[in-house]
Short mmCIF file of C-alpha atoms and ligand atoms in Angstrom, two decimals:
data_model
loop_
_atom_site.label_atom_id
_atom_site.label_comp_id
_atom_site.label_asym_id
_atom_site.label_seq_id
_atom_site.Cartn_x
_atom_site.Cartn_y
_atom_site.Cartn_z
CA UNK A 1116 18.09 19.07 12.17
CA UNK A 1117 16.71 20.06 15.17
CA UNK A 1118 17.06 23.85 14.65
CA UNK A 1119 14.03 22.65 12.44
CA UNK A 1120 11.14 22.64 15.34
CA UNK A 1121 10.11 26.28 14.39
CA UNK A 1122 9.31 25.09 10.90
CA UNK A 1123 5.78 24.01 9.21
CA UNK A 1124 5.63 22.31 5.87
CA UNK A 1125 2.11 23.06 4.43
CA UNK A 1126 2.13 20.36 1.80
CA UNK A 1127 -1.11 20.70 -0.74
CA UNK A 1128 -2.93 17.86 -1.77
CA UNK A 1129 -6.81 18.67 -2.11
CA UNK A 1130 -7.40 19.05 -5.31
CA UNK A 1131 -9.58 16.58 -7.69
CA UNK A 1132 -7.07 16.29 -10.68
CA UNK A 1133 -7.69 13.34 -12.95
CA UNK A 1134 -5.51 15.06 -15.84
CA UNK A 1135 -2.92 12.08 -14.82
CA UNK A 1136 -5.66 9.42 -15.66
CA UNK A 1137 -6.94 6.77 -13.30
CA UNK A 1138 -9.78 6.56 -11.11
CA UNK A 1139 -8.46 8.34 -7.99
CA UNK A 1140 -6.85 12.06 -7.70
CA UNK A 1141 -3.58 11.57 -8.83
CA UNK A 1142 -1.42 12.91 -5.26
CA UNK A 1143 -3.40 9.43 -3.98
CA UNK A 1144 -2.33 7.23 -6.84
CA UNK A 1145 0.40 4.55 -6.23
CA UNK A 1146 4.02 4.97 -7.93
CA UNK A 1147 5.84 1.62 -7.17
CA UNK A 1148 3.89 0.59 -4.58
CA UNK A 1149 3.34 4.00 -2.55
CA UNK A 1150 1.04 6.76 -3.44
CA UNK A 1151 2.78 9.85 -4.64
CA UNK A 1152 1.64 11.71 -1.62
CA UNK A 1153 3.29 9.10 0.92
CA UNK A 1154 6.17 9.91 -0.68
CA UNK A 1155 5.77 13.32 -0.78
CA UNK A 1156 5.13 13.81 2.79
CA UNK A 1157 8.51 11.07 3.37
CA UNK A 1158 10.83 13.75 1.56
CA UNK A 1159 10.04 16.70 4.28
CA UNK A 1160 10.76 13.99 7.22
CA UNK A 1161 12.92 16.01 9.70
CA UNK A 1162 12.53 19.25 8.01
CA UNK A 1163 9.89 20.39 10.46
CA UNK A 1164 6.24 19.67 11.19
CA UNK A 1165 4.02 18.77 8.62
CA UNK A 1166 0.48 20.00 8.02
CA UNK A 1167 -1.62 18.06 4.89
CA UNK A 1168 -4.31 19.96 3.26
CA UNK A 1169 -6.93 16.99 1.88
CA UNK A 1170 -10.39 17.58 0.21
CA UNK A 1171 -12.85 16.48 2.92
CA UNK A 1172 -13.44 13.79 1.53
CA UNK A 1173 -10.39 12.52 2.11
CA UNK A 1174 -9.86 13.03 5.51
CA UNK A 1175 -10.66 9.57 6.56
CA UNK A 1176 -8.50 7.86 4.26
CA UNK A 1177 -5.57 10.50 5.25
CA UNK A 1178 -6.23 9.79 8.66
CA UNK A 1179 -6.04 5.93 8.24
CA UNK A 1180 -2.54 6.54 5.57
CA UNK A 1181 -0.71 9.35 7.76
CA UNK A 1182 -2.16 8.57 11.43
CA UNK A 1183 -0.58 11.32 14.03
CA UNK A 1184 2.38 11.63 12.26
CA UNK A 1185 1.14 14.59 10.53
CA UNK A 1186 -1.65 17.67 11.28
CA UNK A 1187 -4.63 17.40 9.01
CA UNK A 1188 -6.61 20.21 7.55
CA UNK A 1189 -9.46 20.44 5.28
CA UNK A 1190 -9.14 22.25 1.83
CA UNK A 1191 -10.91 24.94 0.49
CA UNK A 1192 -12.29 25.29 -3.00
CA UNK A 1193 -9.18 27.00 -5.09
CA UNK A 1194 -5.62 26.31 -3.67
CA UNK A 1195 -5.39 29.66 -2.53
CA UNK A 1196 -8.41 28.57 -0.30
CA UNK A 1197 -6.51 25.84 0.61
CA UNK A 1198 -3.14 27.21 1.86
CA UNK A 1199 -5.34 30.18 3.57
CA UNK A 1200 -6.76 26.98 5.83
CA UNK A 1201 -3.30 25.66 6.75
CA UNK A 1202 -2.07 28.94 7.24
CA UNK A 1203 -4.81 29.69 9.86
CA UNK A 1204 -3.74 26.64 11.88
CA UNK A 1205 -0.36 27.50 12.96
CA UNK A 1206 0.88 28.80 16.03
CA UNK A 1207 2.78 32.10 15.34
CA UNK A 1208 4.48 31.92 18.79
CA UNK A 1209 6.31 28.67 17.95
CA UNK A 1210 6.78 28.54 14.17
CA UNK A 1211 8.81 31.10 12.34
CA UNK A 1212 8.73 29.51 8.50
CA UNK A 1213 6.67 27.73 6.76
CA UNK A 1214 7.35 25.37 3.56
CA UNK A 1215 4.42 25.38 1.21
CA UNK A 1216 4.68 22.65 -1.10
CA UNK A 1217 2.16 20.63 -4.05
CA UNK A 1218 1.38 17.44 -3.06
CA UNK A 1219 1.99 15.83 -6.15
CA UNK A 1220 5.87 16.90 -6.74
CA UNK A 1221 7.17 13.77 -4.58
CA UNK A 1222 11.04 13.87 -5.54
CA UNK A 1223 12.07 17.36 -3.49
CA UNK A 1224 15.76 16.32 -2.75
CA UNK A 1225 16.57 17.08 0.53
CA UNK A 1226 19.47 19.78 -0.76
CA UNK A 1227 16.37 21.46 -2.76
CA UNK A 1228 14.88 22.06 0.56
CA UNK A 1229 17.43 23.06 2.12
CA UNK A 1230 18.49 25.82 -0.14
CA UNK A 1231 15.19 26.94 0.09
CA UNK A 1232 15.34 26.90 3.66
CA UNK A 1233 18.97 28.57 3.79
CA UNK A 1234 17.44 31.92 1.55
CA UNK A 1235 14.58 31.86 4.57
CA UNK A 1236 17.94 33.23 6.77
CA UNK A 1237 18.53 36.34 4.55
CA UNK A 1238 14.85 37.12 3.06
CA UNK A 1239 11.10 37.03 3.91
CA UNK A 1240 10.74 34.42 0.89
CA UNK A 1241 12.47 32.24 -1.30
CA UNK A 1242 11.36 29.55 -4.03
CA UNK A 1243 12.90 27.21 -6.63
CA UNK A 1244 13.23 27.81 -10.03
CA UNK A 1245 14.71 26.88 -13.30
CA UNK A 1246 15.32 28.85 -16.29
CA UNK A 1247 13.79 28.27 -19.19
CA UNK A 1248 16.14 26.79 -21.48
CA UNK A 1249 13.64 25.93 -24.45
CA UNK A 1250 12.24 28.69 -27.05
CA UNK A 1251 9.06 29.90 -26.78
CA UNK A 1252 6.66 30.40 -28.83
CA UNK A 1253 2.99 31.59 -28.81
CA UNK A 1254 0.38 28.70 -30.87
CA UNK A 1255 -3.68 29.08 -31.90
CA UNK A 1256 -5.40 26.25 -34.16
CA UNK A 1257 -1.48 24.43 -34.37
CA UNK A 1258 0.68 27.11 -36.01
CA UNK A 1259 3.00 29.26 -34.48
CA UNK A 1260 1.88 32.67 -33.76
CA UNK A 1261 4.21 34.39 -32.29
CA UNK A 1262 7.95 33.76 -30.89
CA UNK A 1263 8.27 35.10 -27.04
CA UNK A 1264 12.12 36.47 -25.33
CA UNK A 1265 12.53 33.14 -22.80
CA UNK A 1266 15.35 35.85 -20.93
CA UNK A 1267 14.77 36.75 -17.25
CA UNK A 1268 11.79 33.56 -18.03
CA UNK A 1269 11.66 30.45 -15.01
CA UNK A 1270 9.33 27.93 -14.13
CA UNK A 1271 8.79 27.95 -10.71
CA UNK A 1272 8.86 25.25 -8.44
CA UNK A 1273 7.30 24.62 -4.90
CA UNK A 1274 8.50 24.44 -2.06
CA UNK A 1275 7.91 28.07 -1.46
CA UNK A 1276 9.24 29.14 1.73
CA UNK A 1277 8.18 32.25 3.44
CA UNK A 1278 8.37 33.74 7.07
CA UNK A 1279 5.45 32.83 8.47
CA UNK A 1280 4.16 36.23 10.00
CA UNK A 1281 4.80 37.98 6.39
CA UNK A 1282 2.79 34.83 4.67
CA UNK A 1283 -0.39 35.20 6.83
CA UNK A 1284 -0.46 38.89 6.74
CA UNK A 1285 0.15 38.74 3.06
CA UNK A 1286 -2.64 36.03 2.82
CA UNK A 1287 -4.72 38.18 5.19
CA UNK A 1288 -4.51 41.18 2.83
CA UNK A 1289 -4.85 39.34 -0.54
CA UNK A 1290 -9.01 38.82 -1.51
CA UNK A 1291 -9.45 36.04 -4.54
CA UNK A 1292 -7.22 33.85 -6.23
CA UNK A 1293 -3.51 33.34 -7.37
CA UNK A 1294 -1.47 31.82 -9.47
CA UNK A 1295 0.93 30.76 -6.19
CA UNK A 1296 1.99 31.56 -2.86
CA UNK A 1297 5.34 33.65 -4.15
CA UNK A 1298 2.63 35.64 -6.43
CA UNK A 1299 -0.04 36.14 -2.83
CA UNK A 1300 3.81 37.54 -1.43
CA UNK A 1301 4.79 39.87 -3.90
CA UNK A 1302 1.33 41.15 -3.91
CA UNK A 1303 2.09 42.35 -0.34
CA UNK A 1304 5.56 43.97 -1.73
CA UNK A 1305 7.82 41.10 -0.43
CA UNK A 1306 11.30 39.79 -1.79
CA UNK A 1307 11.07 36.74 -3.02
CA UNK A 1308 14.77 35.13 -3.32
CA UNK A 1309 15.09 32.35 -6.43
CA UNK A 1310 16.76 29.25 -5.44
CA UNK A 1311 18.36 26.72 -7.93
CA UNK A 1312 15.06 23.95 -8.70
CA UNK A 1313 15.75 20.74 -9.82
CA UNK A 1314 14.53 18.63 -12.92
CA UNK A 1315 13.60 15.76 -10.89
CA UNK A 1316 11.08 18.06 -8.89
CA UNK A 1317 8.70 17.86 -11.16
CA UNK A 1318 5.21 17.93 -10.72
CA UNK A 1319 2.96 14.70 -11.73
CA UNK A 1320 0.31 15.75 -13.83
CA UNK A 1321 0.05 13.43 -17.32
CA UNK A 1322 0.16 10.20 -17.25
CA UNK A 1323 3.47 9.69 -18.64
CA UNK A 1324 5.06 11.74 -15.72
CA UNK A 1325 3.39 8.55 -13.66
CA UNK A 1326 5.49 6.50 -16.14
CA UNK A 1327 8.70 8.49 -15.34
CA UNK A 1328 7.96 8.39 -11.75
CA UNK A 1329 7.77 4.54 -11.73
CA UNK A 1330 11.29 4.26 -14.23
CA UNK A 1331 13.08 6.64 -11.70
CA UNK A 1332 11.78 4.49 -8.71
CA UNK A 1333 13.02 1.32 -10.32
CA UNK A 1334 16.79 2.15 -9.72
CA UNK A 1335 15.74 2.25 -6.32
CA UNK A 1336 14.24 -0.88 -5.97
CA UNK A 1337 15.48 -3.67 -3.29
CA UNK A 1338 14.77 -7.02 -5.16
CA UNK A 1339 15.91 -9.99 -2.88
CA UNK A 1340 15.12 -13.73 -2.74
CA UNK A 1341 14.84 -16.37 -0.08
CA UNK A 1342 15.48 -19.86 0.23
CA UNK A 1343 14.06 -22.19 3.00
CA UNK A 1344 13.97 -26.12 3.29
CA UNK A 1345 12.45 -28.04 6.08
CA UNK A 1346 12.19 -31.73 7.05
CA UNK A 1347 9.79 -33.29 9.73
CA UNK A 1348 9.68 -37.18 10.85
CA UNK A 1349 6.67 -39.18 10.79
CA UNK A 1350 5.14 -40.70 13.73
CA UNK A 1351 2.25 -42.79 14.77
CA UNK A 1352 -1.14 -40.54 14.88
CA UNK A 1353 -4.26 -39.71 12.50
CA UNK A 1354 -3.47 -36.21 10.19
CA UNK A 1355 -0.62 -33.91 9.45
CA UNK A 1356 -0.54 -30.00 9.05
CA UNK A 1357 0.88 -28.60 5.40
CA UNK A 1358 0.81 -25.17 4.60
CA UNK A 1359 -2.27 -24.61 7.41
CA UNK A 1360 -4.13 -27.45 6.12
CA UNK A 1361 -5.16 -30.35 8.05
CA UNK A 1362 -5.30 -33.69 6.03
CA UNK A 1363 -6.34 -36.66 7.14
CA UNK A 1364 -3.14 -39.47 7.16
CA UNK A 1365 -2.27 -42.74 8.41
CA UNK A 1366 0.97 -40.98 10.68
CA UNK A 1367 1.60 -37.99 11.62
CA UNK A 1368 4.50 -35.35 11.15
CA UNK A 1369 6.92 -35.03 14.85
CA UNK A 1370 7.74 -31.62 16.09
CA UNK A 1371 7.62 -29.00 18.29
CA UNK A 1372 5.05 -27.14 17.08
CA UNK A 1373 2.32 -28.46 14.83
CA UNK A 1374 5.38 -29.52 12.76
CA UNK A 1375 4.21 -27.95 9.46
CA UNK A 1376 6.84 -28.65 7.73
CA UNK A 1377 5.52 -26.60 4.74
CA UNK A 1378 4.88 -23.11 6.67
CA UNK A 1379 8.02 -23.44 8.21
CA UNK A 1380 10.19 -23.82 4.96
CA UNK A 1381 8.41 -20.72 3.74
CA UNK A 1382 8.84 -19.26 7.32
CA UNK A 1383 12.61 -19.36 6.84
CA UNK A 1384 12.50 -18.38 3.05
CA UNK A 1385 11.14 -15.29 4.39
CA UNK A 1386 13.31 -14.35 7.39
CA UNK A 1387 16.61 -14.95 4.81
CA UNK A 1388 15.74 -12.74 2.49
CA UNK A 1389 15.44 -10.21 5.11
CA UNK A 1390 19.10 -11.79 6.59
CA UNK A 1391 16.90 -12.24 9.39
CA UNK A 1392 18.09 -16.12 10.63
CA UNK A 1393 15.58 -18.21 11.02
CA UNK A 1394 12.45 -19.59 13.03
CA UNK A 1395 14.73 -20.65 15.55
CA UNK A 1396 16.45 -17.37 16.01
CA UNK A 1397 12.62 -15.45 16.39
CA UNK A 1398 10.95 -18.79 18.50
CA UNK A 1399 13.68 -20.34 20.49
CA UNK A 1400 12.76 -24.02 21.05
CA UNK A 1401 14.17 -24.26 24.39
CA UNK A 1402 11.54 -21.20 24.71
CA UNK A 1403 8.33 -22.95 26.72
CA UNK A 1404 5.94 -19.90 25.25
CA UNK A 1405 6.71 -21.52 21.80
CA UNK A 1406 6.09 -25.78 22.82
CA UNK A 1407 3.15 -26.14 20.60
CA UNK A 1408 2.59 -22.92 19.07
CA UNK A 1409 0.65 -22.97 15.75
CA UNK A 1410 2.77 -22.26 12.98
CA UNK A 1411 0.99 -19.48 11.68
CA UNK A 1412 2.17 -17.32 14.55
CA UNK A 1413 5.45 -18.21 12.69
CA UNK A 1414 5.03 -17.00 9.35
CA UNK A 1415 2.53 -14.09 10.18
CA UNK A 1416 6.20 -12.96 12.30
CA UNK A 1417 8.09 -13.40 9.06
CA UNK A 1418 5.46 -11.38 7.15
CA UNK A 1419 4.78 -8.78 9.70
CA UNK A 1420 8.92 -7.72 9.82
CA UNK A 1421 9.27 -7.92 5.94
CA UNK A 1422 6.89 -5.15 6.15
CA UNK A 1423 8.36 -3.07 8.68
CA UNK A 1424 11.29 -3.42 6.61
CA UNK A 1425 9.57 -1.98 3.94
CA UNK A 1426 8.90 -4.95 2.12
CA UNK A 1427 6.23 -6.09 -0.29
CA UNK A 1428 6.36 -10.05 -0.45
CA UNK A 1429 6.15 -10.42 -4.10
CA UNK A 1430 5.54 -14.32 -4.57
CA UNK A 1431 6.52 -17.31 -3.35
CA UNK A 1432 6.81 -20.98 -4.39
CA UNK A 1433 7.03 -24.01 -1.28
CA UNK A 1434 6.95 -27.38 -2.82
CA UNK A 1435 6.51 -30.49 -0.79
CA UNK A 1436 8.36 -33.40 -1.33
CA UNK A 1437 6.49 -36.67 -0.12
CA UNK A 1438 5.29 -39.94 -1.53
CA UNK A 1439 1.79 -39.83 0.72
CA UNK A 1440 -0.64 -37.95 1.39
CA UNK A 1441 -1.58 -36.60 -1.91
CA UNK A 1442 -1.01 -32.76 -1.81
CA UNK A 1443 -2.57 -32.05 -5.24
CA UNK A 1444 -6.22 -32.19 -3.74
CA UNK A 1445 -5.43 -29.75 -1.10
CA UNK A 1446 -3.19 -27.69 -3.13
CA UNK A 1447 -4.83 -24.51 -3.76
CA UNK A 1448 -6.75 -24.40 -0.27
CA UNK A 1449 -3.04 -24.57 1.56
CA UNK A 1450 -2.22 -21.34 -1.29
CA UNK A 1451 -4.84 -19.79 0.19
CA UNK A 1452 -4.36 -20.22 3.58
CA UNK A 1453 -1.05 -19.36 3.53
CA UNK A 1454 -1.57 -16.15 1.59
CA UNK A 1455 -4.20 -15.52 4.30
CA UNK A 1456 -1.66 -15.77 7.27
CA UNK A 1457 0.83 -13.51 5.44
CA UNK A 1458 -1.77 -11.16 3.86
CA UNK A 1459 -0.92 -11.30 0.97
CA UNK A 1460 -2.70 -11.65 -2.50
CA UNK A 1461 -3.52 -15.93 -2.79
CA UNK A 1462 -2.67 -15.30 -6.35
CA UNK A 1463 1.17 -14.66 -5.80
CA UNK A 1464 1.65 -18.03 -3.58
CA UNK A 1465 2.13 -21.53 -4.66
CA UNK A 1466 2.12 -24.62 -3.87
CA UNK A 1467 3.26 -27.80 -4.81
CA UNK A 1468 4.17 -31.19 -4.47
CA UNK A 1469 6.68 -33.91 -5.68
CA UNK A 1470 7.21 -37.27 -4.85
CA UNK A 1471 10.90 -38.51 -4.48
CA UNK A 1472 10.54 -41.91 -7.09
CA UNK A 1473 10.78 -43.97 -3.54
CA UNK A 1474 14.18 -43.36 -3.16
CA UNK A 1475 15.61 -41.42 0.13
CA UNK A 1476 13.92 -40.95 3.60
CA UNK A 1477 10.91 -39.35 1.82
CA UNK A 1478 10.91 -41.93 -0.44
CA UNK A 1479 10.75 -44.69 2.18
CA UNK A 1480 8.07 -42.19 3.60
CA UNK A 1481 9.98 -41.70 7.09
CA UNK A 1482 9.44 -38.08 6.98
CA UNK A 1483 8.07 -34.94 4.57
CA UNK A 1484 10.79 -32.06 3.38
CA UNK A 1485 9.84 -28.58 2.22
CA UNK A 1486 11.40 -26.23 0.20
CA UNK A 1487 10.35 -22.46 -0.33
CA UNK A 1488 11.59 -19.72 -2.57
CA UNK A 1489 10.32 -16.00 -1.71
CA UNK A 1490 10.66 -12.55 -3.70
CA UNK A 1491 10.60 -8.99 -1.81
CA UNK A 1492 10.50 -6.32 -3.17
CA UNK A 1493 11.02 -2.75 -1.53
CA UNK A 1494 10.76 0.60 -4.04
MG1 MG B 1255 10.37 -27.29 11.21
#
């Protein structure tokens, strides 16, 4: 899409709403695990350059959410207001057309924008719409009070696309408020063009279009498991290393690193559900960087990719299988630490132990094994 660089997508988040419920404006509210306005702002990448309109008060989180990767500009106090400020900021020389789009409609489809963007080629402005397909009716006090002709009727949709020099001159020109930009356009006598909209572009305002936003993420959702399993010998010394933990023991566990056998099992539980290999792969031993490297550097690795990836580790489960020492004690505090290393919250790790009845090399206490189980999740 490069024939894209002389565009600007003004997308509109300032305003306050709490119609949606919740404690926070609803464009900053998370729908399966992203706020709505991430994944607004994700739906217009390549389309052009994108400039966010935030109430100040937001700035600083937008700054921390969206970095450089967007322009930021301080709303006004009405929409109108708003758009006026991005408008203002944009360099007629280089951009030709601008996008102006709410905030809080987060599924635009890619085609939607691009029919929007294809009227731009024939007309000063275009804009999605659907007909109205339901009757309407006037109401007072919960009667009907009058039946309305839905012909020639749509409900408009954003984004509304407009040359840009016609859009600031029409802003320019236009004192108070208005309904929307295509109604600040025809007010300055230009042709708007209607472009087919798109159920699924719909704007989050209740908070049961938060529970539709969530059910139409789910069939999106990446679910995957891992599996990891780890064994380290024992040798003569004074403590061994589980899960971060240091415990005080009559051997100790052999290995190249600290030898946790624990971390490492979850380590690898992580890395294959991301089909990723394994510790090895990422820390070759024959590598000298690695010859004694604390295991956390390990798993905080593991952690750090499933997140580039997208990932949200979900929970996880490492049990260690041993006859001595006694994990139990030191149970929750190796939870902890290990949720610490992979940030996540403590209360989706666990850990546990098992002996083996005496039987097998753990049972004749010549070594420890781990096993791990992991859950990511991407939406
Ligand atoms: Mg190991």
């Amino acid at each position: 899409m490069a024939d894209n660089t002389d565009t600007a997508i003004v997308i509109v988040a300032a305003g306050r709403g709490t119609r949606a419920g919740g404690d926070v404006p609803k464009q900053w509210r998370p729908v399966a695990g992203k706020t709505v306005l991430a994944r607004t702002v994700a739906a217009f990448a390549g389309f052009g350059r994108v400039v966010l309109v935030l109430h100040p008060d937001d700035m600083i989180g937008g700054l921390s959410e969206f970095g450089g990767t967007v322009t930021l500009v301080a709303g006004g106090a009405s929409r109108t207001e708003s758009v006026r400020n991005a408008l203002e900021t944009l360099d007629m020389n280089t951009v030709s057309r601008v996008l102006i789009h709410d905030g809080a409609r987060p599924f635009v489809s890619p085609e939607l924008i691009q029919r929007v963007l294809s009227a731009l080629a024939h007309a000063p402005a275009a804009a999605p719409a659907l007909p109205v397909s339901d009757a309407l009716w006037r109401g007072q006090d919960g009667h009907v009070s009058g039946t309305m002709d839905r012909d020639g009727l749509f409900r408009a949709q954003t984004p509304q696309g407009f040359h840009l020099r016609e859009i600031v001159a029409a802003y320019r020109g236009h004192a108070g408020d208005a309904h929307d930009d295509v109604a600040i356009a025809r007010a300055r006598g230009l042709d708007v063009v209607i472009v087919e909209g798109d159920e699924e572009n719909f704007k989050l305002t209740w908070p049961k279009d938060f529970l539709r936003a969530e059910r139409m993420l789910a069939g999106d959702m990446d679910v995957r498991t891992g599996n990891g399993y780890d064994v380290h010998a024992f040798t003569d010394g004074d403590h061994v290393t589980l899960c971060g933990i240091e415990i005080p023991h009559s051997r100790a566990l052999l290995g190249h690193s600290d030898a946790d056998v624990g971390m490492h099992a979850l380590t690898d539980a992580i890395y294959g559900a991301l089909a990723e290999g394994d510790i090895g792969r990422h820390f070759p031993p024959t590598d000298p960087r690695w010859k004694g490297a604390a295991s956390r550097i390990f798993l905080s690795h593991a952690a750090d990719l499933a997140r580039q990836k997208g990932y949200r580790l979900t929970n996880a489960d490492v049990t260690l299988v041993c006859e001595r020492p006694k994990i139990g004690p030191h149970a929750l505090a190796m939870a902890r630490e290990l949720a610490r290393i992979a940030t996540v919250d403590p209360e989706r790790i666990s850990v546990k132990a098992t002996t083996s009845e005496q039987l097998g090399f753990t049972g004749r206490e010549e070594g420890i094994a781990a096993l791990a189980t992991v859950t990511l999740v991407r939406s």
